[in-house]
C-alpha atoms as a PDB file:
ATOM      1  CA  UNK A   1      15.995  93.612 -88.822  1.00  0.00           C
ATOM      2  CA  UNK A   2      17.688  95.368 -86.106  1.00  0.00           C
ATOM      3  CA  UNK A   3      15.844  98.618 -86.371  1.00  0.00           C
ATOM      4  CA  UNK A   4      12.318  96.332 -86.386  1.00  0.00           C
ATOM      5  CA  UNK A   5      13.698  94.259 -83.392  1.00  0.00           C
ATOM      6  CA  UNK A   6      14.900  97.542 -81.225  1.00  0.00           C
ATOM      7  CA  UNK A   7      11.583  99.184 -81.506  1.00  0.00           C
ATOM      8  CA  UNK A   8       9.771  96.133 -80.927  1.00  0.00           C
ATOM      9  CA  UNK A   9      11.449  95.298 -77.331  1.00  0.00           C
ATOM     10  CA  UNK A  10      11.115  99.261 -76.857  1.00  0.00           C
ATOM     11  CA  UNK A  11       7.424  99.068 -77.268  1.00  0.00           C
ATOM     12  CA  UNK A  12       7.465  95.309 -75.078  1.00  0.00           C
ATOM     13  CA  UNK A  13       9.156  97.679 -72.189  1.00  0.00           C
ATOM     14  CA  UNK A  14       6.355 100.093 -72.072  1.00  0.00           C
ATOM     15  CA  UNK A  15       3.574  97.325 -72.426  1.00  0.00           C
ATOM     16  CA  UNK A  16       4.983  95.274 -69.848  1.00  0.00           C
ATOM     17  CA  UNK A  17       5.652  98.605 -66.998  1.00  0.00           C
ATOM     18  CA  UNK A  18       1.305  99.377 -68.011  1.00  0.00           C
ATOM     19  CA  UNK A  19       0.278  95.858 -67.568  1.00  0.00           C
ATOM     20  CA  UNK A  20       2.559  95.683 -63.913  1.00  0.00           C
ATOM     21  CA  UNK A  21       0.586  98.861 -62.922  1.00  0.00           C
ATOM     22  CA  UNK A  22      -2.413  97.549 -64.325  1.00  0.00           C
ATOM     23  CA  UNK A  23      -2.791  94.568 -62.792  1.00  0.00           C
ATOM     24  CA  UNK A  24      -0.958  95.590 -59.300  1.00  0.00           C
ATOM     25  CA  UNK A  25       2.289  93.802 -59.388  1.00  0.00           C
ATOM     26  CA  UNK A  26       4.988  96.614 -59.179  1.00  0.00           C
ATOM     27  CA  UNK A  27       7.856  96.164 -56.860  1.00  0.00           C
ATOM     28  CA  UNK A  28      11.207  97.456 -56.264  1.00  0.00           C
ATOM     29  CA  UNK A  29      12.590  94.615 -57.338  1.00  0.00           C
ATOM     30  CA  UNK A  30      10.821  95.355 -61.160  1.00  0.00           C
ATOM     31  CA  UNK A  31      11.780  98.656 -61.065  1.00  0.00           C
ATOM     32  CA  UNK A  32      15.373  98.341 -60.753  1.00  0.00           C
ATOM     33  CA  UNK A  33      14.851  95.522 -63.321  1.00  0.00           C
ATOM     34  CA  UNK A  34      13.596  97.446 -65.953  1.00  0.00           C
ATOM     35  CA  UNK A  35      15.701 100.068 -65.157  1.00  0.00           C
ATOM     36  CA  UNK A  36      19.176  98.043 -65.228  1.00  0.00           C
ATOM     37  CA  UNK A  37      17.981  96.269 -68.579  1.00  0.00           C
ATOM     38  CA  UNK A  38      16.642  99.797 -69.821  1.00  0.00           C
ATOM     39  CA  UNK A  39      19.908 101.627 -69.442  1.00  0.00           C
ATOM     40  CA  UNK A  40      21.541  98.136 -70.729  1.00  0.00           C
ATOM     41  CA  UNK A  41      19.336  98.238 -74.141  1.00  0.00           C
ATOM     42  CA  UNK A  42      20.415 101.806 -74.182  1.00  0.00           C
ATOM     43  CA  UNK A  43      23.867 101.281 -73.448  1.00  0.00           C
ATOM     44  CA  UNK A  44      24.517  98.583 -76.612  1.00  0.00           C
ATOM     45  CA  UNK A  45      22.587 100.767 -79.090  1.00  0.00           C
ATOM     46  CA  UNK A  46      24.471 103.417 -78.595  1.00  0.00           C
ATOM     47  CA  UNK A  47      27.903 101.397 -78.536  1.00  0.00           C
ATOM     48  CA  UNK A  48      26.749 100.163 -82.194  1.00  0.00           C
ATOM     49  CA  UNK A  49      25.847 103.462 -83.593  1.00  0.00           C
ATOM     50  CA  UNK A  50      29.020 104.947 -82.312  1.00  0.00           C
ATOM     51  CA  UNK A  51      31.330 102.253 -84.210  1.00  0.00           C
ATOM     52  CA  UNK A  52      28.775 103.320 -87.299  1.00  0.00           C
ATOM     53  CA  UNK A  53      29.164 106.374 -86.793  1.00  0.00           C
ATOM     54  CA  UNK A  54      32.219 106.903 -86.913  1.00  0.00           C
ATOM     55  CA  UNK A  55      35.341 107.096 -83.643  1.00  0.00           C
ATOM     56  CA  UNK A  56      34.784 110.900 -83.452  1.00  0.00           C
ATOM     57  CA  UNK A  57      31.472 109.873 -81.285  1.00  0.00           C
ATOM     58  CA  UNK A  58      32.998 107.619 -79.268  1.00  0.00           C
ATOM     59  CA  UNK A  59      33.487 110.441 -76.635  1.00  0.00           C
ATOM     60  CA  UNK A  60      29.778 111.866 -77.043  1.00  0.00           C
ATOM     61  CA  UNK A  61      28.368 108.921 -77.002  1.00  0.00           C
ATOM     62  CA  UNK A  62      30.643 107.533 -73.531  1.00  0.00           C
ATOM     63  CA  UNK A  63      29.310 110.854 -72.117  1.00  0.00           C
ATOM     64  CA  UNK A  64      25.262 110.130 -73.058  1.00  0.00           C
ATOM     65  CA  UNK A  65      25.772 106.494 -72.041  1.00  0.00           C
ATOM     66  CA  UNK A  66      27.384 107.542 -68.276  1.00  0.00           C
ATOM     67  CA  UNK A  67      24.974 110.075 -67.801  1.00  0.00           C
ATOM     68  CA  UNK A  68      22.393 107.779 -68.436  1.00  0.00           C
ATOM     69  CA  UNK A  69      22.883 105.228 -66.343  1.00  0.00           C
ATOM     70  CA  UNK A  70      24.663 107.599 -63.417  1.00  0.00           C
ATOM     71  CA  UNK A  71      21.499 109.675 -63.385  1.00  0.00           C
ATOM     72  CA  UNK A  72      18.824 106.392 -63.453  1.00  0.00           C
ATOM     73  CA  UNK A  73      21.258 104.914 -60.378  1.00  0.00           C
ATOM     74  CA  UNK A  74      21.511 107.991 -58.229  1.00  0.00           C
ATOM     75  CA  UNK A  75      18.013 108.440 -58.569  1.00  0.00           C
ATOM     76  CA  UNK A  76      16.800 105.081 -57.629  1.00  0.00           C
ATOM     77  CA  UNK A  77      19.041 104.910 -54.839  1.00  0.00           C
ATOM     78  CA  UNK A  78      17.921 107.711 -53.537  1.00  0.00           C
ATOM     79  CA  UNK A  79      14.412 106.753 -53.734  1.00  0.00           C
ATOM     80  CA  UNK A  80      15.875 103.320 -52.145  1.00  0.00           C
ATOM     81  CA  UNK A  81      17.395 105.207 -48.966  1.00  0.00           C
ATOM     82  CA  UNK A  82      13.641 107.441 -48.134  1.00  0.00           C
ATOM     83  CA  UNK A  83      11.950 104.475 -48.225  1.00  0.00           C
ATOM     84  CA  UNK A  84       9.823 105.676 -51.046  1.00  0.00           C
ATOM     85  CA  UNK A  85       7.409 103.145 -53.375  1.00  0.00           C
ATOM     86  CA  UNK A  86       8.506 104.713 -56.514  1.00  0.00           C
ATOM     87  CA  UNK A  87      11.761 106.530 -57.757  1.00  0.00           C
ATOM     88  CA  UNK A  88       8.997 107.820 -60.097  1.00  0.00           C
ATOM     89  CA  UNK A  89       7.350 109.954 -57.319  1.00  0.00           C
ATOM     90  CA  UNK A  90       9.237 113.164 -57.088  1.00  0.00           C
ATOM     91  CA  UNK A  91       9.356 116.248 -55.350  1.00  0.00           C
ATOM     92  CA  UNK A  92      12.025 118.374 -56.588  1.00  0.00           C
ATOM     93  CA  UNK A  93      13.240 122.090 -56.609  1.00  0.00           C
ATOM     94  CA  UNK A  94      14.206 121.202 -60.559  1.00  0.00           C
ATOM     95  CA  UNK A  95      11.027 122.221 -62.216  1.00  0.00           C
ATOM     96  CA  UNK A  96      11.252 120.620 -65.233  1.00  0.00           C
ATOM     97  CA  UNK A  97      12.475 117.061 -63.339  1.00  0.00           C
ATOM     98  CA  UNK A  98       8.465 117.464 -61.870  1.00  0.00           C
ATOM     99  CA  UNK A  99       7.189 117.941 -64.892  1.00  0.00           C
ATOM    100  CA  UNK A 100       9.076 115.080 -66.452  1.00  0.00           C
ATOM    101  CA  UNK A 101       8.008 112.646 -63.901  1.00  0.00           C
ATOM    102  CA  UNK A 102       5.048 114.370 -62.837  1.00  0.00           C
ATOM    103  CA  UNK A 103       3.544 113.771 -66.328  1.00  0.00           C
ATOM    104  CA  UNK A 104       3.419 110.310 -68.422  1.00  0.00           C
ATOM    105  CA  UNK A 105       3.107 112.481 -71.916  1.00  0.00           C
ATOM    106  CA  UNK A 106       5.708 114.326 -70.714  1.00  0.00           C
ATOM    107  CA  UNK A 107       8.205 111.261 -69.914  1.00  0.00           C
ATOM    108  CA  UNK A 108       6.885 109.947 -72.517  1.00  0.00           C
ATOM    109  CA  UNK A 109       7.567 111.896 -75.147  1.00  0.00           C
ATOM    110  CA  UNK A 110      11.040 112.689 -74.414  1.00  0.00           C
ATOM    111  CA  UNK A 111      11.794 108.636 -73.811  1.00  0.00           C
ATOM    112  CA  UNK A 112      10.665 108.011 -77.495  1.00  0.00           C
ATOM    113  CA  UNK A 113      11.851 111.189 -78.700  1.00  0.00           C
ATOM    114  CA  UNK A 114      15.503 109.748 -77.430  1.00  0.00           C
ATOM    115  CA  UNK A 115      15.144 106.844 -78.539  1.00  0.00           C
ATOM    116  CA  UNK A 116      13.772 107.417 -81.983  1.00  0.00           C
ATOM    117  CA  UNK A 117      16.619 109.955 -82.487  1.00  0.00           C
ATOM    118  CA  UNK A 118      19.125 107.171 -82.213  1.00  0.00           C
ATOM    119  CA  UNK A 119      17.224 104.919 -84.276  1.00  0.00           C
ATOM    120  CA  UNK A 120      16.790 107.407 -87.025  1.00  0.00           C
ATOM    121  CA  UNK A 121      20.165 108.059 -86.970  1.00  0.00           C
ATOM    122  CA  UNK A 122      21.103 104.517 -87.506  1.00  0.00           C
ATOM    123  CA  UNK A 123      18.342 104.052 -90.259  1.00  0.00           C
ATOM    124  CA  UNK A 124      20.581 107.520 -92.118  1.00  0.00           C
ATOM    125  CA  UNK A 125      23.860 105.334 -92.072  1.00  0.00           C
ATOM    126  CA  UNK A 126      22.320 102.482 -94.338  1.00  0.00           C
ATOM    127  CA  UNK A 127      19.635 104.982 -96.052  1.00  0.00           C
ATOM    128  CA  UNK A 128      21.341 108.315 -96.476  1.00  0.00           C
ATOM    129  CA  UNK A 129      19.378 111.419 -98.113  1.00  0.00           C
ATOM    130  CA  UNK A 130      16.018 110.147 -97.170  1.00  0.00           C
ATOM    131  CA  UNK A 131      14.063 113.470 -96.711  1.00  0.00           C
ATOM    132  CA  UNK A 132      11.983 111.802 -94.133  1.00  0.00           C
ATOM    133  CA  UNK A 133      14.838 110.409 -92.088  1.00  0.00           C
ATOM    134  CA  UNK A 134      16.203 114.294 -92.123  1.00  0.00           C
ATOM    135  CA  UNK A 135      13.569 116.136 -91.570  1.00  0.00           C
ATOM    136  CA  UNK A 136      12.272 113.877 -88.564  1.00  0.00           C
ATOM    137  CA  UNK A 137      15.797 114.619 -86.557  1.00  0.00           C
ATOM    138  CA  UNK A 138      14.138 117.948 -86.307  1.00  0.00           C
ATOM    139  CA  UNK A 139      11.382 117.047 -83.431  1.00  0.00           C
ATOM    140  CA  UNK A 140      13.772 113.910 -82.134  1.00  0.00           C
ATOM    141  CA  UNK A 141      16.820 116.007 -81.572  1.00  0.00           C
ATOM    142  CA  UNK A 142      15.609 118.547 -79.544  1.00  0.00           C
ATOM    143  CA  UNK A 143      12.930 115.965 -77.944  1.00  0.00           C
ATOM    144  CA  UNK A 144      16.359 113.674 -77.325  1.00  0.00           C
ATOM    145  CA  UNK A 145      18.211 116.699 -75.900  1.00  0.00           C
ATOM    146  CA  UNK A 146      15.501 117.673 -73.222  1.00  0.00           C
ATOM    147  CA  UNK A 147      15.832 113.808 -71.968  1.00  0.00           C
ATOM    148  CA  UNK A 148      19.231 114.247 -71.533  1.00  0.00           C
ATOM    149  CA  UNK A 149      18.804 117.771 -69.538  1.00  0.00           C
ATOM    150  CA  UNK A 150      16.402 115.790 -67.339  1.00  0.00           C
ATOM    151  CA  UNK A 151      18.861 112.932 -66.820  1.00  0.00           C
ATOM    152  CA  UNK A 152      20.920 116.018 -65.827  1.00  0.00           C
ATOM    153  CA  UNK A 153      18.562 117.209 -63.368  1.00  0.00           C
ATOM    154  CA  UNK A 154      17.872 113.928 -62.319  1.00  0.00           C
ATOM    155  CA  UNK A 155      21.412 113.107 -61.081  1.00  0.00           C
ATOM    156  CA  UNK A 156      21.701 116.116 -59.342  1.00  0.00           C
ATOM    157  CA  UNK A 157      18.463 116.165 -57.236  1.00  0.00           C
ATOM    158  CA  UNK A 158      19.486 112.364 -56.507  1.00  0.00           C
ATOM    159  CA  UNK A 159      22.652 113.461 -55.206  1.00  0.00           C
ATOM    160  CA  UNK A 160      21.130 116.244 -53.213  1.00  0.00           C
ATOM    161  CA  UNK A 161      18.909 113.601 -51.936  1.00  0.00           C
ATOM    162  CA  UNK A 162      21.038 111.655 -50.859  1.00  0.00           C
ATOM    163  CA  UNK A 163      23.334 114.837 -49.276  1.00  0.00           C
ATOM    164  CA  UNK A 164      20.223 116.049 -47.200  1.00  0.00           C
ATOM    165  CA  UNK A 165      19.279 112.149 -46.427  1.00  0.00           C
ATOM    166  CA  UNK A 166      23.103 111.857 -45.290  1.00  0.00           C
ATOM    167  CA  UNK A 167      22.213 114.901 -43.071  1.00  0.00           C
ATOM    168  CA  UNK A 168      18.990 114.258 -41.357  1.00  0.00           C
ATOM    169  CA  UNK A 169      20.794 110.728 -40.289  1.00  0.00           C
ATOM    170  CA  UNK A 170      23.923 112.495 -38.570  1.00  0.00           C
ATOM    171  CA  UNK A 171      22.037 115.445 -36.824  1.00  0.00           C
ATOM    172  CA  UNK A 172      19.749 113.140 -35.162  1.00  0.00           C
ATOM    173  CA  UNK A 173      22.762 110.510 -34.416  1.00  0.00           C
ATOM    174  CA  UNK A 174      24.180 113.923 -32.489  1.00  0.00           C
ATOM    175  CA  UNK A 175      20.858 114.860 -30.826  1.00  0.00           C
ATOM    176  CA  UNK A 176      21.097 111.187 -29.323  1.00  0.00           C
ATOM    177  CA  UNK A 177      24.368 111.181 -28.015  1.00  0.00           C
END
């Protein structure tokens, strides 16, 4: 039931971010929204397979669930402070951060590759040896592991961001003293 009811409000969260772009009704308010209740969702499925798991992934999966929502927050307050419509929109000197956001397959991909990872590792604790289950972790683990190098990415351009943004504000408070 859980497994059904995770992917379910997975698929919801993608429907509902199409149908606010579809039908004009994005705002910054919605976007930290999604992205507070995203990194929540996250957050609590992680927590659970952890105590499945087993306490020697306690500490890996602390790590994955900081980075994640560090990353998410640095980035939209970033995005916040330049007054910019999206934290989507990016211009970075992190290639692979433009090509993450810069393409929907890309982000994508590596969103349900992450996600489907952790779910297919909670499917192996109740159905272990399933060939399938195995052989799948083989696309999901690397596709899970290039999200997390992007969350990676995307913390540090937010902090340099926000560095440069910090910057720009004091040299032109000196040029108007």
């Amino acid at each position: 039931v859980f497994l059904a009811m995770y992917t379910i409000s997975f698929v919801l969260d993608a429907a509902d971010g199409m149908a606010a772009r579809a039908l004009d009704q994005c705002s910054r308010f919605g976007a930290i929204l999604d992205m507070v209740t995203d990194r929540a969702a996250t957050a609590g499925f992680l927590c659970i397979l952890s105590s499945l798991l087993g306490p020697h992934t306690a500490l890996p999966a602390a790590g994955l669930i900081a980075l994640d929502i560090m990353s998410h927050m640095v980035r939209i307050y970033s995005a916040a402070i330049l007054n910019e419509t999206s934290h989507k929109d990016v211009k970075s000197p992190f290639p692979f951060l433009n090509l993450y956001y810069g393409s929907r397959q890309v982000m994508g991909a590596l969103c349900v590759g992450q996600e489907f990872c952790y779910l297919v590792l909670y499917a192996m604790h109740f159905w272990p040896n399933v060939a399938l289950l195995e052989h799948s972790l083989y696309v999901l683990v690397p596709l899970c592991l290039m999200k997390q190098y992007a969350n990676v990415e995307q913390l540090i351009d937010g902090f340099r961001r926000i560095a440069i943004a910090d910057w720009e504000e004091r040299e032109a408070r000196k040029r108007h003293r």
